[in-house]
CSV table of C-alpha atoms in Angstrom, one decimal:
chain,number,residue,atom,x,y,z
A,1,UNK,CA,13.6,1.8,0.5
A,2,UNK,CA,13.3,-1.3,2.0
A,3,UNK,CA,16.2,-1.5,3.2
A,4,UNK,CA,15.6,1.0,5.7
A,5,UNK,CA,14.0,0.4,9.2
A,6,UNK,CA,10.2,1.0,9.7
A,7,UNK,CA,10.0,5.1,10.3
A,8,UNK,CA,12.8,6.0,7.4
A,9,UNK,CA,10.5,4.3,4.8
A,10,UNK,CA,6.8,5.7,6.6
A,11,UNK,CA,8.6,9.1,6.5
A,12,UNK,CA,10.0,8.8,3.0
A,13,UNK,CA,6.9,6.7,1.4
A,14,UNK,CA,5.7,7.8,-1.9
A,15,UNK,CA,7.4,11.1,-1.7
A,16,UNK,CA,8.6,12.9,-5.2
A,17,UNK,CA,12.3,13.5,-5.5
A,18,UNK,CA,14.0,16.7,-3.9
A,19,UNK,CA,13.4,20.0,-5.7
A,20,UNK,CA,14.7,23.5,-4.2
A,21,UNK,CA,11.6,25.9,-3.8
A,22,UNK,CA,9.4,23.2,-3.9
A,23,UNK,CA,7.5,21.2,-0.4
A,24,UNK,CA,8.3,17.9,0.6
A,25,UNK,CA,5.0,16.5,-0.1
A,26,UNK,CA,2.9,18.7,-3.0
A,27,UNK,CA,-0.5,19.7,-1.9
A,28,UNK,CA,-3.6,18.1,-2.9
A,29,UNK,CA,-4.4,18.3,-6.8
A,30,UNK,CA,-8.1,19.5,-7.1
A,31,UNK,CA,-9.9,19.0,-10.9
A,32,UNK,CA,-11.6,16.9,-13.1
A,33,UNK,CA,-10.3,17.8,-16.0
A,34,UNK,CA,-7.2,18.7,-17.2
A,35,UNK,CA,-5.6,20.7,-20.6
A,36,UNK,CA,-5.0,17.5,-23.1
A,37,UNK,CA,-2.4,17.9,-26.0
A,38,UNK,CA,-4.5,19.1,-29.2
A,39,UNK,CA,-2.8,16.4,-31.0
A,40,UNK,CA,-1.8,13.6,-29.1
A,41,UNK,CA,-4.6,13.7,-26.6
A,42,UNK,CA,-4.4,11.6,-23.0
A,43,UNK,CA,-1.2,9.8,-24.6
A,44,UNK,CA,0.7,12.5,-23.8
A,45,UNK,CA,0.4,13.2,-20.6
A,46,UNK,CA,-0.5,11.1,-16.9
A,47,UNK,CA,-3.5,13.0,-16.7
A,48,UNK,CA,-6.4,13.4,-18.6
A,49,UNK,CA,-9.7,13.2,-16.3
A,50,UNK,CA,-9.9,13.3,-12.5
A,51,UNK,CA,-11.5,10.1,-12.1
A,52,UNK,CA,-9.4,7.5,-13.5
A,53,UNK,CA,-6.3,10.2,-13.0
A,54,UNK,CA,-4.9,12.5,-9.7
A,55,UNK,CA,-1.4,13.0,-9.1
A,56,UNK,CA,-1.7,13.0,-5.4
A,57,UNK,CA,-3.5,9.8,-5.0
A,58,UNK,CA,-0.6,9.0,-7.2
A,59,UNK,CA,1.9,9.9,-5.1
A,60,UNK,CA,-0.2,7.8,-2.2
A,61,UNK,CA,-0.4,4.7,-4.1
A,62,UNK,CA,3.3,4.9,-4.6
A,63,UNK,CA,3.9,5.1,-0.6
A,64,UNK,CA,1.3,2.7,0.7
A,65,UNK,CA,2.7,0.1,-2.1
A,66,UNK,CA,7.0,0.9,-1.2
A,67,UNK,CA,5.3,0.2,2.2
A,68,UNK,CA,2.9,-3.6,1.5
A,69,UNK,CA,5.8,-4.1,-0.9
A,70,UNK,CA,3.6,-4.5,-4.1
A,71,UNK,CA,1.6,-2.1,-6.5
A,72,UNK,CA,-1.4,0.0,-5.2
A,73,UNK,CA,-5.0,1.4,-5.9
A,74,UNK,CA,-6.6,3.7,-3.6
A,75,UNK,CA,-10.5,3.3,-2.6
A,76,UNK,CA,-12.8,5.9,-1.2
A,77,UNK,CA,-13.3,3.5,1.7
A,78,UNK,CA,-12.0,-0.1,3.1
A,79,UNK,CA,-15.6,-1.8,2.1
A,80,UNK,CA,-14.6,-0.1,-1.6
A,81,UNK,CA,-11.7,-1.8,-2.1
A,82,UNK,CA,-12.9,-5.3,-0.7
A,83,UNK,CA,-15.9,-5.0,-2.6
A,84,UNK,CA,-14.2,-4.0,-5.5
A,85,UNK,CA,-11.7,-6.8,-5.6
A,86,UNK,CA,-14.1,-9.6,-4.9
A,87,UNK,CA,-16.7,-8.2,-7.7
A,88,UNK,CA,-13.2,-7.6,-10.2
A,89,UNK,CA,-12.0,-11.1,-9.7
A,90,UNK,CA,-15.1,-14.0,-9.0
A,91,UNK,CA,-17.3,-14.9,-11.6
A,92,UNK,CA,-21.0,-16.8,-11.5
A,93,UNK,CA,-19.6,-19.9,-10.5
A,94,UNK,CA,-16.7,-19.7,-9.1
A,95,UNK,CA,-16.2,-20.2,-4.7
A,96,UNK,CA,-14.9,-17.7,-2.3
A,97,UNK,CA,-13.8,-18.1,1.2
A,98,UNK,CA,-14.8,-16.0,3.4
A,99,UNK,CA,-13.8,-15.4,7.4
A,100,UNK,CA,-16.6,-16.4,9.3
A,101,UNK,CA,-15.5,-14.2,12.4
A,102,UNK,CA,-14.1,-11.2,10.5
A,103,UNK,CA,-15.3,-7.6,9.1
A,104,UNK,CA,-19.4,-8.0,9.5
A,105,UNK,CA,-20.2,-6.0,6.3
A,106,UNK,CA,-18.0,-8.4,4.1
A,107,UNK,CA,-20.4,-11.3,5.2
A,108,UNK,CA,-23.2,-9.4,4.2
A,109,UNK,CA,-22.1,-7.7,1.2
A,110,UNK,CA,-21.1,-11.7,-0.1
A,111,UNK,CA,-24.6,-13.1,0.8
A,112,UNK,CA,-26.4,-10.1,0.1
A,113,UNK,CA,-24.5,-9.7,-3.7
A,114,UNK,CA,-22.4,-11.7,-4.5
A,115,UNK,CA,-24.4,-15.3,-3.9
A,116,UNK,CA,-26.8,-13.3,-6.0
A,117,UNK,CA,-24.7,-13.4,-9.1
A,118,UNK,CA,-23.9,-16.9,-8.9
A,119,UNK,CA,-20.6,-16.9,-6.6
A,120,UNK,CA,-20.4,-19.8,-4.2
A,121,UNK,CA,-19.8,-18.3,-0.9
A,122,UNK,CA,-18.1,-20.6,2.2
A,123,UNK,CA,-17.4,-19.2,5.9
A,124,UNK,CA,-14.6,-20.1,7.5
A,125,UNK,CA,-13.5,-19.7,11.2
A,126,UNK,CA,-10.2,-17.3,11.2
A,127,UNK,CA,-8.3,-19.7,13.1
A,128,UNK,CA,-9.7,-23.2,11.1
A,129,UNK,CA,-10.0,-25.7,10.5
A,130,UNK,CA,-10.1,-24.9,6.8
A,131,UNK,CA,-11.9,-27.1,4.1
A,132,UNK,CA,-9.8,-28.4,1.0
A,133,UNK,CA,-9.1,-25.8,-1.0
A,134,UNK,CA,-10.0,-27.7,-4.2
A,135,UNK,CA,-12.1,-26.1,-6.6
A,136,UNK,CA,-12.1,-22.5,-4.8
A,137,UNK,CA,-11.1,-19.5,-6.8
A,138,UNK,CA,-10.4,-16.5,-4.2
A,139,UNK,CA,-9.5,-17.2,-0.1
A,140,UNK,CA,-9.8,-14.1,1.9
A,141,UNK,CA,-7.9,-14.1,5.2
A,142,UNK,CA,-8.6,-11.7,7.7
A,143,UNK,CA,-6.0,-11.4,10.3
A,144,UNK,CA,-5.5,-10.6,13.1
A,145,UNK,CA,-9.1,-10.7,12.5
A,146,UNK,CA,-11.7,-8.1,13.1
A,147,UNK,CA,-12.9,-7.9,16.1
A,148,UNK,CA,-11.7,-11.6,17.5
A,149,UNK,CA,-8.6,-10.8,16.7
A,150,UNK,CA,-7.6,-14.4,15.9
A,151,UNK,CA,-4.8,-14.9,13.4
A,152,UNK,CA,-4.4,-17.3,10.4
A,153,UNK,CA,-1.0,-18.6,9.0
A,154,UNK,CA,-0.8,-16.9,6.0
A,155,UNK,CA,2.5,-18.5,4.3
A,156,UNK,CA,0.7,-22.1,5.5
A,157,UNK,CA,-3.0,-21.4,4.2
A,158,UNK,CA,-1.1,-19.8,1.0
A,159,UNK,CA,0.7,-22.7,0.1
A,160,UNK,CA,-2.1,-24.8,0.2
A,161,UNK,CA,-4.0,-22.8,-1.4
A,162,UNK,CA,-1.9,-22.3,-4.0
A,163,UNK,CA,-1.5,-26.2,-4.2
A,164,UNK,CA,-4.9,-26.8,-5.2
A,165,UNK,CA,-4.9,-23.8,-7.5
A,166,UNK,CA,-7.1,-20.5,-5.6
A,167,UNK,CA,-5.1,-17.3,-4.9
A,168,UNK,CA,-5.0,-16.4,-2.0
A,169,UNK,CA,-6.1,-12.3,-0.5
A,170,UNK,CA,-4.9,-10.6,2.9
A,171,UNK,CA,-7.3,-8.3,4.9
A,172,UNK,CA,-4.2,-6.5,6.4
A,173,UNK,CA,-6.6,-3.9,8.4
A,174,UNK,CA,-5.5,-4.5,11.6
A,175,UNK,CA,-2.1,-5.6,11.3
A,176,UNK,CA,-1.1,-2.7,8.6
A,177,UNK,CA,2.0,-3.2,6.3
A,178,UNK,CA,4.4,-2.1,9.3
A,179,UNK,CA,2.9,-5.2,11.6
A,180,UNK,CA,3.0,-7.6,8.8
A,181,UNK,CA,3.6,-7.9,4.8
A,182,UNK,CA,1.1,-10.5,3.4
A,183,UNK,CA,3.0,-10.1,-0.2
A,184,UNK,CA,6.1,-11.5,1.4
A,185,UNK,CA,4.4,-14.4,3.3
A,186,UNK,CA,3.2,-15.5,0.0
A,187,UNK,CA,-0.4,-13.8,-0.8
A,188,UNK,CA,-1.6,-13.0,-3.6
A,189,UNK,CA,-3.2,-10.0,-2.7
A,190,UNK,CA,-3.5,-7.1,0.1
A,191,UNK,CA,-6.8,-5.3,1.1
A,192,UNK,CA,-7.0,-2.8,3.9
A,193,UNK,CA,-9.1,0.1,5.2
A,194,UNK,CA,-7.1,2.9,5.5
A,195,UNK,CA,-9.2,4.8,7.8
A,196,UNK,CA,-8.0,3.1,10.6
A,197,UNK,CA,-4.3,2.3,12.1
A,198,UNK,CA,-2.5,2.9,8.9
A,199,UNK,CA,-3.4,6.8,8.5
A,200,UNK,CA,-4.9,6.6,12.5
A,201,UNK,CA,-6.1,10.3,12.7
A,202,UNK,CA,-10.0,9.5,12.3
A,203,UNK,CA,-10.4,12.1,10.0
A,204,UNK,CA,-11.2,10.1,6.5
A,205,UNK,CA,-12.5,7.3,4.6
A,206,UNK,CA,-9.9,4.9,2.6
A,207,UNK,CA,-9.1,1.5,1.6
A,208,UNK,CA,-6.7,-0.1,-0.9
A,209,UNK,CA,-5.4,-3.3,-2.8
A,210,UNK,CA,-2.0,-4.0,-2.9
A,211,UNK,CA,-0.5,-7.1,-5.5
A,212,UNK,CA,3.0,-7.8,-7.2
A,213,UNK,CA,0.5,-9.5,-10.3
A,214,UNK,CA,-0.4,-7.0,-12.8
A,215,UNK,CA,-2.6,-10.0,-13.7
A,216,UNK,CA,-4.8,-9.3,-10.7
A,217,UNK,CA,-4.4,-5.7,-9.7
A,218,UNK,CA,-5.3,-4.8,-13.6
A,219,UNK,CA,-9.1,-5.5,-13.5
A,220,UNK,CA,-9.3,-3.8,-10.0
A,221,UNK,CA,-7.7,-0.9,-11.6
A,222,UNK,CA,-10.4,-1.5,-14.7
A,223,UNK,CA,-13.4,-1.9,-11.6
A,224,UNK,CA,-12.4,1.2,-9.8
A,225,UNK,CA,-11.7,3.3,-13.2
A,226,UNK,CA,-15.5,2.4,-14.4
A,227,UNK,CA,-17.5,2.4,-11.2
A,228,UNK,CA,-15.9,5.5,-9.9
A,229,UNK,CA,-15.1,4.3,-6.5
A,230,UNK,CA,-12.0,6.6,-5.8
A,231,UNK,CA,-10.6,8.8,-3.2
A,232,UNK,CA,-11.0,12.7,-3.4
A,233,UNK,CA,-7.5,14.3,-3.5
A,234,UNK,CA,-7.6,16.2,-0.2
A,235,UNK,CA,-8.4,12.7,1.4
A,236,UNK,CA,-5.1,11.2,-0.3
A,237,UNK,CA,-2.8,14.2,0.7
A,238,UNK,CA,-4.4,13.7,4.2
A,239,UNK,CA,-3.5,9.9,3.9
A,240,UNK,CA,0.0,10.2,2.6
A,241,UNK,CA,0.3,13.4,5.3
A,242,UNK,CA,-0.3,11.0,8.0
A,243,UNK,CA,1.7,8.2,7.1
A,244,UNK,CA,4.8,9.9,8.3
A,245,UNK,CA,4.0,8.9,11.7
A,246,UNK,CA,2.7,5.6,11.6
A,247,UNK,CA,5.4,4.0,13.1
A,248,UNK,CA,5.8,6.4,16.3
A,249,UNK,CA,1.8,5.9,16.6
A,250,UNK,CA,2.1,2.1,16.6
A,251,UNK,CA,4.6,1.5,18.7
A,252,UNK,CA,2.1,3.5,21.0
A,253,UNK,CA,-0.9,2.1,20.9
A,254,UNK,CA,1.2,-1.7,21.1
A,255,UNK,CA,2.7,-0.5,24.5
A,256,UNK,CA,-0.7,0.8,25.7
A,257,UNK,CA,-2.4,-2.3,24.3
A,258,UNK,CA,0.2,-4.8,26.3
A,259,UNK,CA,-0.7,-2.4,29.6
A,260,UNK,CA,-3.8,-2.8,29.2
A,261,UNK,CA,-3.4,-6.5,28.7
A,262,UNK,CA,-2.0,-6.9,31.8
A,263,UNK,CA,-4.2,-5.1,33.8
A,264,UNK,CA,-7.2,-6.9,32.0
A,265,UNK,CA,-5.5,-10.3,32.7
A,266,UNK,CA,-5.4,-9.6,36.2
A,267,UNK,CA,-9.4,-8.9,36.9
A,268,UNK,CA,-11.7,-11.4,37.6
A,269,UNK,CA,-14.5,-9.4,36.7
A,270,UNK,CA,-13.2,-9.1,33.1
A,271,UNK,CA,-13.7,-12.3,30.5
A,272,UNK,CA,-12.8,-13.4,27.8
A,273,UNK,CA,-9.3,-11.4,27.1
A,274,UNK,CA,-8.3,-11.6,23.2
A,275,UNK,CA,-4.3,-9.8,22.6
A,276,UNK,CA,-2.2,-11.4,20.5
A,277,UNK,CA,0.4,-10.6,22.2
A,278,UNK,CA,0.0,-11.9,25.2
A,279,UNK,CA,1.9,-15.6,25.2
A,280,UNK,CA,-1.1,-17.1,27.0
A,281,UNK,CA,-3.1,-16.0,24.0
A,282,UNK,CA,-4.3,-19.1,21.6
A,283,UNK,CA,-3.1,-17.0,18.8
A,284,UNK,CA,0.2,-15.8,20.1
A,285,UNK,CA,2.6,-19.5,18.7
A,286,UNK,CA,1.2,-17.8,15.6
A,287,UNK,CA,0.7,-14.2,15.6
A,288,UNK,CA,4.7,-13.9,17.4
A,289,UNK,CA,6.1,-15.7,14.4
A,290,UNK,CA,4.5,-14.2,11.5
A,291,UNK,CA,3.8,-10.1,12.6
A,292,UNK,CA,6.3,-7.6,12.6
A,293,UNK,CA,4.7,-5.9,15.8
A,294,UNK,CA,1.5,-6.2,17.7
A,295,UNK,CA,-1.8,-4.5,17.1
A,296,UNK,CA,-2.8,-1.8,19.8
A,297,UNK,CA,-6.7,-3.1,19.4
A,298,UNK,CA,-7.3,-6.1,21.7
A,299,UNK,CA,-11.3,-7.7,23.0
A,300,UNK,CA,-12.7,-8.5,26.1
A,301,UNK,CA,-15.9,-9.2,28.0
A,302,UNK,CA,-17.6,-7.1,30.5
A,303,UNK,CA,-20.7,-9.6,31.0
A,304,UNK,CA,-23.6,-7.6,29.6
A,305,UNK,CA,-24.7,-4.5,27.4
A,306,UNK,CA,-25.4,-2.2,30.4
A,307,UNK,CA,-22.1,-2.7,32.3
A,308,UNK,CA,-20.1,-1.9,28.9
A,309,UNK,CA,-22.1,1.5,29.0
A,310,UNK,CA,-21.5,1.7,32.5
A,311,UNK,CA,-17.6,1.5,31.5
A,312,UNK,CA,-18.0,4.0,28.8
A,313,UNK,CA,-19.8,6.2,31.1
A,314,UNK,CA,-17.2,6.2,33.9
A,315,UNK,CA,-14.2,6.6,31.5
A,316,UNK,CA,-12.6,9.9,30.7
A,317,UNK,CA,-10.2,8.9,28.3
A,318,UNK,CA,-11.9,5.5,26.4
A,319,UNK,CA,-14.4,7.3,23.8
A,320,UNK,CA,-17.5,5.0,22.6
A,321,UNK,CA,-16.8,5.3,19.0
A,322,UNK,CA,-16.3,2.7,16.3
A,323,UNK,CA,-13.5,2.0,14.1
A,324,UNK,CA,-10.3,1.8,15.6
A,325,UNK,CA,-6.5,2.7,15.1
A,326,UNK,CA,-6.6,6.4,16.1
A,327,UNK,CA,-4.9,8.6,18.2
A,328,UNK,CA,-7.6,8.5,21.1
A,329,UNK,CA,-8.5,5.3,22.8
A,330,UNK,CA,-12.0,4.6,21.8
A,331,UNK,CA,-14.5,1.2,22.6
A,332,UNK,CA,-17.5,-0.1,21.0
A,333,UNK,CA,-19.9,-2.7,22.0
A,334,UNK,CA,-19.9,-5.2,19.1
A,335,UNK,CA,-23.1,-6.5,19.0
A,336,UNK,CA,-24.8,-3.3,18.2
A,337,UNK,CA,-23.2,-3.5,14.5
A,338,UNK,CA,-24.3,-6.5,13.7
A,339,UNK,CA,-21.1,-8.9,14.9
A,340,UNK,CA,-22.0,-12.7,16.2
A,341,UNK,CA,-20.5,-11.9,19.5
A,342,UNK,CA,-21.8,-11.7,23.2
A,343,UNK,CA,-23.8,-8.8,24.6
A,344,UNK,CA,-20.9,-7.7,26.4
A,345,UNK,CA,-18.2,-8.3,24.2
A,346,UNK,CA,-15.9,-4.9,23.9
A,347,UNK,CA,-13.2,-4.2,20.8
A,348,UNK,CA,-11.1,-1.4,22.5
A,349,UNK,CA,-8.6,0.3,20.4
A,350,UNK,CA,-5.6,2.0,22.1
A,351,UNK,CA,-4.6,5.1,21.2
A,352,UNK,CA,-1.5,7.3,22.0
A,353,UNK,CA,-2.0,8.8,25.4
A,354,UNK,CA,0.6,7.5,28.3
A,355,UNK,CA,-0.1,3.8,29.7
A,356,UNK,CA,-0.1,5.3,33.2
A,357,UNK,CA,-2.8,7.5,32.6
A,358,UNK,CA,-5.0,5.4,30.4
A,359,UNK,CA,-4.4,1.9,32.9
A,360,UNK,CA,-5.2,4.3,35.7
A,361,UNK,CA,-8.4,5.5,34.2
A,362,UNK,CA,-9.7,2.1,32.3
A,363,UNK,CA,-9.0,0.6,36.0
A,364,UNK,CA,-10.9,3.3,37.4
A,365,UNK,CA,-14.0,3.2,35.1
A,366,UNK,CA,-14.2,-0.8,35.5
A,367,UNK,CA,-14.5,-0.2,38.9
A,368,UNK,CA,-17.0,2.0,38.8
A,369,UNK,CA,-19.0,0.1,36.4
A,370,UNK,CA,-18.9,-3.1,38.5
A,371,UNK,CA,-22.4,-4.2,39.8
């Protein structure tokens, strides 16, 4: 498929071939287990126990890898699947990289575990500089990253990486596979929530790892198999459900995100503006030559905890809610989760209502919220 532009291949992801009578995509497969041939047991047949096997998260695998470009495994959540590739991969004593400015509960989870089992664990800025590379194992990239939204090189970091031996992982979250393929700029590996941008309906938890190395994506598959850490089936029909429109929902929220650039550009009373897309951004030299298409989530600064509630108060159609990626435009205050950022600092997340209305009412709540 990929050959085809971006909406044939989200339409067409993972789907089974054409059968009269039967639906374009089957309809979730509930069990746990499953008749086994008396005689030749699980050898005969996909399916043997619900954990390790499900034909609909199957069938989702297959579309979110035609789409990253590599093989996939489906988590029950984004943190799953990092956590799950980190603990399937590092061993006491080997060093992992970590982004010092991405996902919070990554940082935590690698100073909270995995320094405890002997992993060396280094933070490093999204945007550099970055230490030699000699001697580490795993480098996890997160970019555009989460919520700073700066962005790494990913075919330069991999190559040096690769140079001095590490492989080389892709937190591709915020970008999804439609605003950039990690596999094709060189990475080893691909990690994403799911819950956000790439199924973007706010309705359930998912994550997955993505690799072209049967070397590396085996012991994840061994991790998740034995730990249990996999989707229910509704979830995965959900996912693959929603995938069908993830290019008409990105394009979207990009448009509404560059409006809403522009109008943030333009106050004085708002600070520190973060867009990749933006040419005045310090990540846009990058970020323009490496993604596929924008992200609709971009950052700024309103000063101070109270006039960010002030905001949300005054806004009818920016929701205070984490997460991002989803239909409705939505805001958080960053601090309150635990990110190293300033009091004020907001991570808004465009959804897919017109620009006119949402600049009209974001203008309209800033205003109101202004001391």
């Amino acid at each position: 498929m990929t050959e085809w532009g971006d909406g044939t291949r989200s339409v067409h992801a993972g789907l089974p071939a054409p059968q009269p009578g039967q639906p374009f995509l089957p309809g979730p497969v509930f069990a746990a287990p499953y008749h086994l041939d008396p005689w030749q047991g699980p050898a005969a047949t996909p399916n043997g126990y619900g954990r390790p096997d499900n034909p609909t998260r199957r069938l989702l695998e297959a579309a979110i890898g035609d789409l990253e470009g590599g093989e996939c495994r489906v988590f029950a959540s984004g943190q799953a699947a990092i956590t799950g590739l980190l603990l399937a991969l590092l061993r006491p004593g080997d060093t992992v990289l970590l982004p010092a400015d991405g996902y919070f509960p990554v940082r935590a989870f690698a100073t909270a575990t995995l320094e405890g089992i002997g992993v060396r664990v280094g933070f490093v800025p999204t945007a550099g500089p970055y230490p030699s590379f000699d001697g580490v194992r795993l480098v996890l990239l997160e970019t555009p990253a989460n919520p700073g939204l700066d962005v790494a090189d990913v075919r330069a970091l991999t190559a040096a990486a690769h140079a001095a031996g590490a492989l080389v992982a892709v937190d591709n979250t915020t970008a999804t596979p439609l605003g950039q393929r990690p596999l094709e700029l060189g990475a080893d590996v691909v990690v994403a929530s799911g819950t956000k941008a790439l199924t973007g309906h706010s309705d359930l938890l998912l994550g997955y790892v993505a690799s072209r190395s049967p070397q590396l994506l085996d012991p994840v598959t061994a991790w998740r198999t034995t730990t249990g850490g996999v989707p229910g089936p509704f979830d995965c029909w959900l996912a693959h459900r929603s995938l069908a429109t993830v290019d008409l929902r990105l394009a979207r929220q990009t448009a509404n995100a560059e409006a809403l650039a522009r109008l943030l550009a333009g106050r004085p009373d708002v600070t520190g503006l973060r867009w990749p897309g933006r040419p005045e951004d310090p990540a846009y030299r990058v970020a323009s030559a490496q993604m596929r298409r924008m992200p609709g989530v971009l950052s700024f600064d309103l000063g101070d905890a109270a006039r960010v509630a002030r905001f949300l108060d005054a806004s009818r159609l920016v929701a205070a809610a984490t997460s991002f990626g989803g239909l409705h435009t939505t805001a958080d205050r960053r601090a309150q989760w635990g990110d190293d950022t300033a009091p004020g600092f907001v991570r808004l997340s465009c959804g897919i209502e017109d620009a006119a209305d949402l600049v009209a009412d974001v203008t309209a709540a800033l205003d109101a919220s202004a001391d």
